[in-house]
Short mmCIF file of C-alpha atoms in Angstrom, two decimals:
data_model
loop_
_atom_site.label_atom_id
_atom_site.label_comp_id
_atom_site.label_asym_id
_atom_site.label_seq_id
_atom_site.Cartn_x
_atom_site.Cartn_y
_atom_site.Cartn_z
CA GLY N 13 -111.79 -196.58 65.67
CA ILE N 14 -111.32 -197.32 69.34
CA GLN N 15 -107.79 -197.12 70.75
CA VAL N 16 -106.67 -199.49 73.50
CA GLU N 17 -103.46 -198.51 75.25
CA GLN N 18 -101.71 -200.47 77.99
CA SER N 19 -99.10 -199.35 80.46
CA PRO N 20 -96.39 -199.89 81.30
CA PRO N 21 -95.14 -201.48 78.06
CA ASP N 22 -92.46 -203.42 79.96
CA LEU N 23 -92.07 -204.37 83.61
CA ILE N 24 -89.40 -206.25 85.51
CA LEU N 25 -90.19 -207.51 89.01
CA GLN N 26 -88.46 -209.49 91.69
CA GLU N 27 -90.33 -212.58 92.78
CA GLY N 28 -92.76 -211.71 95.55
CA ALA N 29 -93.37 -208.13 94.44
CA ASN N 30 -96.78 -206.68 93.59
CA SER N 31 -97.70 -204.84 90.39
CA THR N 32 -100.53 -202.99 88.68
CA LEU N 33 -101.12 -203.06 84.94
CA ARG N 34 -103.37 -200.52 83.29
CA CYS N 35 -105.61 -200.62 80.20
CA ASN N 36 -107.09 -197.39 78.83
CA PHE N 37 -109.67 -197.36 76.05
CA SER N 38 -110.83 -194.37 74.07
CA ASP N 39 -114.54 -195.17 73.76
CA SER N 40 -117.33 -197.06 75.50
CA VAL N 41 -117.16 -200.84 75.49
CA ASN N 42 -119.55 -203.77 75.81
CA ASN N 43 -117.05 -205.93 77.62
CA LEU N 44 -113.39 -206.28 78.49
CA GLN N 45 -111.14 -209.30 78.90
CA TRP N 46 -107.65 -209.74 80.36
CA PHE N 47 -105.36 -212.41 78.94
CA HIS N 48 -101.93 -213.75 79.83
CA GLN N 49 -99.85 -214.90 76.88
CA ASN N 50 -97.31 -217.38 78.16
CA PRO N 51 -93.85 -217.87 76.62
CA TRP N 52 -95.27 -220.61 74.38
CA GLY N 53 -97.76 -218.16 72.86
CA GLN N 54 -100.92 -219.51 74.46
CA LEU N 55 -103.51 -216.86 75.41
CA ILE N 56 -104.90 -217.74 78.81
CA ASN N 57 -108.15 -216.14 79.97
CA LEU N 58 -107.72 -214.26 83.23
CA PHE N 59 -110.85 -212.16 83.60
CA TYR N 60 -114.03 -211.31 81.73
CA ILE N 61 -114.85 -208.00 83.40
CA PRO N 62 -117.07 -205.40 81.69
CA SER N 63 -117.33 -203.53 84.99
CA GLY N 64 -116.65 -203.91 88.70
CA THR N 65 -114.02 -205.96 90.49
CA LYS N 66 -113.15 -209.66 90.36
CA GLN N 67 -110.53 -211.71 92.14
CA ASN N 68 -108.94 -215.04 91.33
CA GLY N 69 -106.19 -216.11 93.71
CA ARG N 70 -103.26 -213.69 93.51
CA LEU N 71 -104.84 -211.80 90.64
CA SER N 72 -107.61 -209.26 90.70
CA ALA N 73 -109.06 -206.85 88.17
CA THR N 74 -111.15 -203.72 88.28
CA THR N 75 -112.91 -202.05 85.36
CA VAL N 76 -114.33 -198.53 85.65
CA ALA N 77 -116.30 -198.38 82.42
CA THR N 78 -117.47 -194.78 82.91
CA GLU N 79 -113.84 -193.62 83.10
CA ARG N 80 -112.69 -195.99 80.35
CA TYR N 81 -109.98 -197.94 82.11
CA SER N 82 -109.25 -201.29 83.69
CA LEU N 83 -106.56 -202.38 86.13
CA LEU N 84 -104.99 -205.80 86.65
CA TYR N 85 -103.33 -206.41 90.02
CA ILE N 86 -100.76 -209.13 90.50
CA SER N 87 -99.73 -209.82 94.08
CA SER N 88 -96.79 -211.90 95.33
CA SER N 89 -95.56 -212.38 91.78
CA GLN N 90 -94.00 -215.68 90.70
CA THR N 91 -91.71 -216.52 87.80
CA THR N 92 -94.62 -218.30 86.13
CA ASP N 93 -96.38 -214.94 85.89
CA SER N 94 -93.87 -213.88 83.23
CA GLY N 95 -95.21 -213.23 79.76
CA VAL N 96 -97.33 -210.65 77.99
CA TYR N 97 -100.58 -209.36 79.44
CA PHE N 98 -103.24 -208.14 77.04
CA CYS N 99 -106.56 -206.47 77.57
CA ALA N 100 -109.14 -206.75 74.80
CA VAL N 101 -112.44 -204.92 74.35
CA ASN N 102 -115.68 -205.09 72.35
CA PRO N 103 -116.56 -201.50 71.36
CA LEU N 104 -120.09 -200.38 72.20
CA TYR N 105 -120.50 -198.07 69.21
CA GLY N 106 -119.44 -197.81 65.64
CA GLY N 107 -118.80 -200.45 63.00
CA ALA N 108 -116.61 -202.55 65.25
CA THR N 109 -119.16 -203.44 67.93
CA ASN N 110 -118.73 -207.17 67.40
CA LYS N 111 -114.93 -207.15 67.20
CA LEU N 112 -112.60 -208.11 70.03
CA ILE N 113 -109.83 -205.52 69.80
CA PHE N 114 -106.57 -206.04 71.62
CA GLY N 115 -104.45 -203.55 73.46
CA THR N 116 -100.75 -202.94 73.03
CA GLY N 117 -99.74 -205.38 75.76
CA THR N 118 -97.48 -205.30 78.84
CA LEU N 119 -94.40 -207.52 78.84
CA LEU N 120 -93.75 -208.76 82.38
CA ALA N 121 -90.58 -210.49 83.50
CA VAL N 122 -90.45 -211.87 87.05
CA GLN N 123 -86.95 -212.63 88.24
CA PRO N 124 -86.18 -215.22 90.96
CA GLU V 13 -114.83 -229.16 78.39
CA ALA V 14 -112.48 -229.36 75.43
CA GLY V 15 -110.87 -226.10 74.36
CA VAL V 16 -110.31 -224.61 70.93
CA ALA V 17 -108.24 -226.99 68.82
CA GLN V 18 -105.87 -225.82 66.10
CA SER V 19 -103.55 -227.62 63.72
CA PRO V 20 -100.82 -227.73 62.75
CA ARG V 21 -98.85 -226.18 65.62
CA TYR V 22 -95.94 -225.22 63.40
CA LYS V 23 -95.47 -224.79 59.67
CA ILE V 24 -92.51 -223.71 57.57
CA ILE V 25 -93.07 -222.97 53.88
CA GLU V 26 -91.32 -221.16 51.08
CA LYS V 27 -92.68 -217.90 49.75
CA ARG V 28 -95.28 -218.29 47.00
CA GLN V 29 -96.38 -221.65 48.40
CA SER V 30 -99.83 -222.17 49.86
CA VAL V 31 -100.77 -223.21 53.40
CA ALA V 32 -103.94 -224.02 55.31
CA PHE V 33 -104.77 -223.90 59.00
CA TRP V 34 -107.61 -225.71 60.73
CA CYS V 35 -109.65 -224.73 63.78
CA ASN V 36 -112.26 -226.62 65.79
CA PRO V 37 -114.06 -224.29 68.22
CA ILE V 38 -115.54 -225.12 71.59
CA SER V 39 -118.74 -227.12 71.15
CA GLY V 40 -121.78 -224.88 70.89
CA HIS V 41 -119.86 -221.68 70.23
CA ALA V 42 -121.46 -219.75 67.39
CA THR V 43 -118.80 -217.07 66.97
CA LEU V 44 -115.37 -217.92 65.56
CA TYR V 45 -112.44 -215.58 65.07
CA TRP V 46 -109.12 -215.80 63.22
CA TYR V 47 -106.34 -213.50 64.41
CA GLN V 48 -102.85 -212.83 63.11
CA GLN V 49 -100.15 -212.04 65.67
CA ILE V 50 -96.84 -210.75 64.38
CA LEU V 51 -93.91 -211.03 66.77
CA GLY V 52 -93.93 -208.21 69.32
CA GLN V 53 -97.46 -207.06 68.51
CA GLY V 54 -100.95 -207.75 69.79
CA PRO V 55 -103.32 -210.04 67.88
CA LYS V 56 -105.06 -208.47 64.88
CA LEU V 57 -108.49 -209.70 63.80
CA LEU V 58 -108.54 -211.13 60.28
CA ILE V 59 -112.06 -212.52 60.03
CA GLN V 60 -115.05 -213.20 62.29
CA PHE V 61 -117.84 -215.72 61.67
CA GLN V 62 -121.24 -215.97 63.28
CA ASN V 63 -122.30 -219.57 62.64
CA ASN V 64 -121.27 -220.04 59.00
CA GLY V 65 -121.71 -216.40 57.96
CA VAL V 66 -118.96 -213.77 57.81
CA VAL V 67 -119.52 -210.90 60.26
CA ASP V 68 -116.34 -208.98 59.52
CA ASP V 69 -113.45 -209.55 57.13
CA SER V 70 -112.37 -205.96 56.68
CA GLN V 71 -108.76 -206.69 57.60
CA LEU V 72 -108.40 -209.91 55.65
CA PRO V 73 -106.02 -209.52 52.65
CA LYS V 74 -108.49 -211.06 50.26
CA ASP V 75 -106.06 -211.25 47.34
CA ARG V 76 -104.19 -214.04 49.16
CA PHE V 77 -106.14 -215.03 52.26
CA SER V 78 -109.40 -216.95 52.36
CA ALA V 79 -111.42 -218.55 55.13
CA GLU V 80 -114.49 -220.66 55.40
CA ARG V 81 -116.58 -222.19 58.13
CA LEU V 82 -118.52 -225.12 56.85
CA LYS V 83 -121.70 -226.12 58.69
CA GLY V 84 -121.00 -223.46 61.28
CA VAL V 85 -118.45 -225.57 63.17
CA ASP V 86 -114.86 -226.14 61.96
CA SER V 87 -113.02 -223.46 60.04
CA THR V 88 -110.04 -223.30 57.70
CA LEU V 89 -107.84 -220.32 56.90
CA LYS V 90 -105.79 -220.46 53.71
CA ILE V 91 -102.94 -218.35 52.37
CA GLN V 92 -102.10 -218.57 48.69
CA PRO V 93 -99.47 -217.48 47.73
CA ALA V 94 -97.60 -216.81 50.95
CA LYS V 95 -95.28 -213.83 51.41
CA LEU V 96 -92.43 -213.35 53.84
CA GLU V 97 -94.51 -210.83 55.84
CA ASP V 98 -97.12 -213.51 56.53
CA SER V 99 -94.76 -215.05 59.07
CA ALA V 100 -96.75 -214.88 62.29
CA VAL V 101 -98.81 -216.87 64.76
CA TYR V 102 -102.36 -217.50 63.57
CA LEU V 103 -104.80 -217.74 66.44
CA CYS V 104 -108.30 -219.11 66.38
CA ALA V 105 -110.82 -218.17 69.06
CA SER V 106 -114.47 -218.91 69.73
CA SER V 107 -117.24 -217.55 71.91
CA TRP V 108 -120.81 -218.49 72.70
CA GLY V 109 -122.05 -215.38 70.90
CA GLU V 110 -121.01 -211.91 69.88
CA ASN V 111 -119.67 -209.79 72.75
CA THR V 112 -119.30 -212.80 75.05
CA GLU V 113 -116.13 -214.25 76.55
CA ALA V 114 -113.71 -215.51 73.89
CA PHE V 115 -111.37 -218.48 74.29
CA PHE V 116 -108.25 -219.04 72.21
CA GLY V 117 -106.51 -222.06 70.77
CA GLN V 118 -102.77 -222.64 71.02
CA GLY V 119 -102.13 -221.08 67.63
CA THR V 120 -100.21 -222.06 64.52
CA ARG V 121 -96.75 -220.58 64.14
CA LEU V 122 -96.08 -219.95 60.42
CA THR V 123 -92.62 -219.21 59.09
CA VAL V 124 -92.29 -218.19 55.44
CA VAL V 125 -88.75 -218.45 54.08
#
């Protein structure tokens, strides 16, 4: 089945710093989502981005479907950005085309 | 627009007991998912419904887990009997259709002692 790998696995930032999180997937996908899981466990939708670039405030995301990766940019990080960031994909082929499969996650800690 | 509702938020049970979780998806969403998230890992899909039919339950431990979605709206996930390794957060999500944006509830944190 499709493999979804995220990097880095852990990241510590000082407040105000910028960062880039990466999501690599091993096969073609129908769509891709980025989520932020806050310390209380809630999965918050950040982007629904099968391809192209989107921006929402300090966050932006780019998916290059032909090269099988997506990037999440966080600028001017704040302590409230702390948590785990997941990407999740719907595979285009195979028996899992309707499944939403999660990546390995990036644990981000933003220090004041 | 109301989000995905789940209850209870927390549950502590002894091993071999049974437990049930409830999910109410976003109004109009045909696809409903149940995920299990063990501490330190990403969510793992247990079962997926399209309306009231099962699309995928290949990773559902059917000897102890069951799920239903009556009338294509609310859903319940049951564990009977529970094991220690079932301790996890159980997440419900819904989407308008297959391969569309999914939205998650707050989850139910289950501790089996």
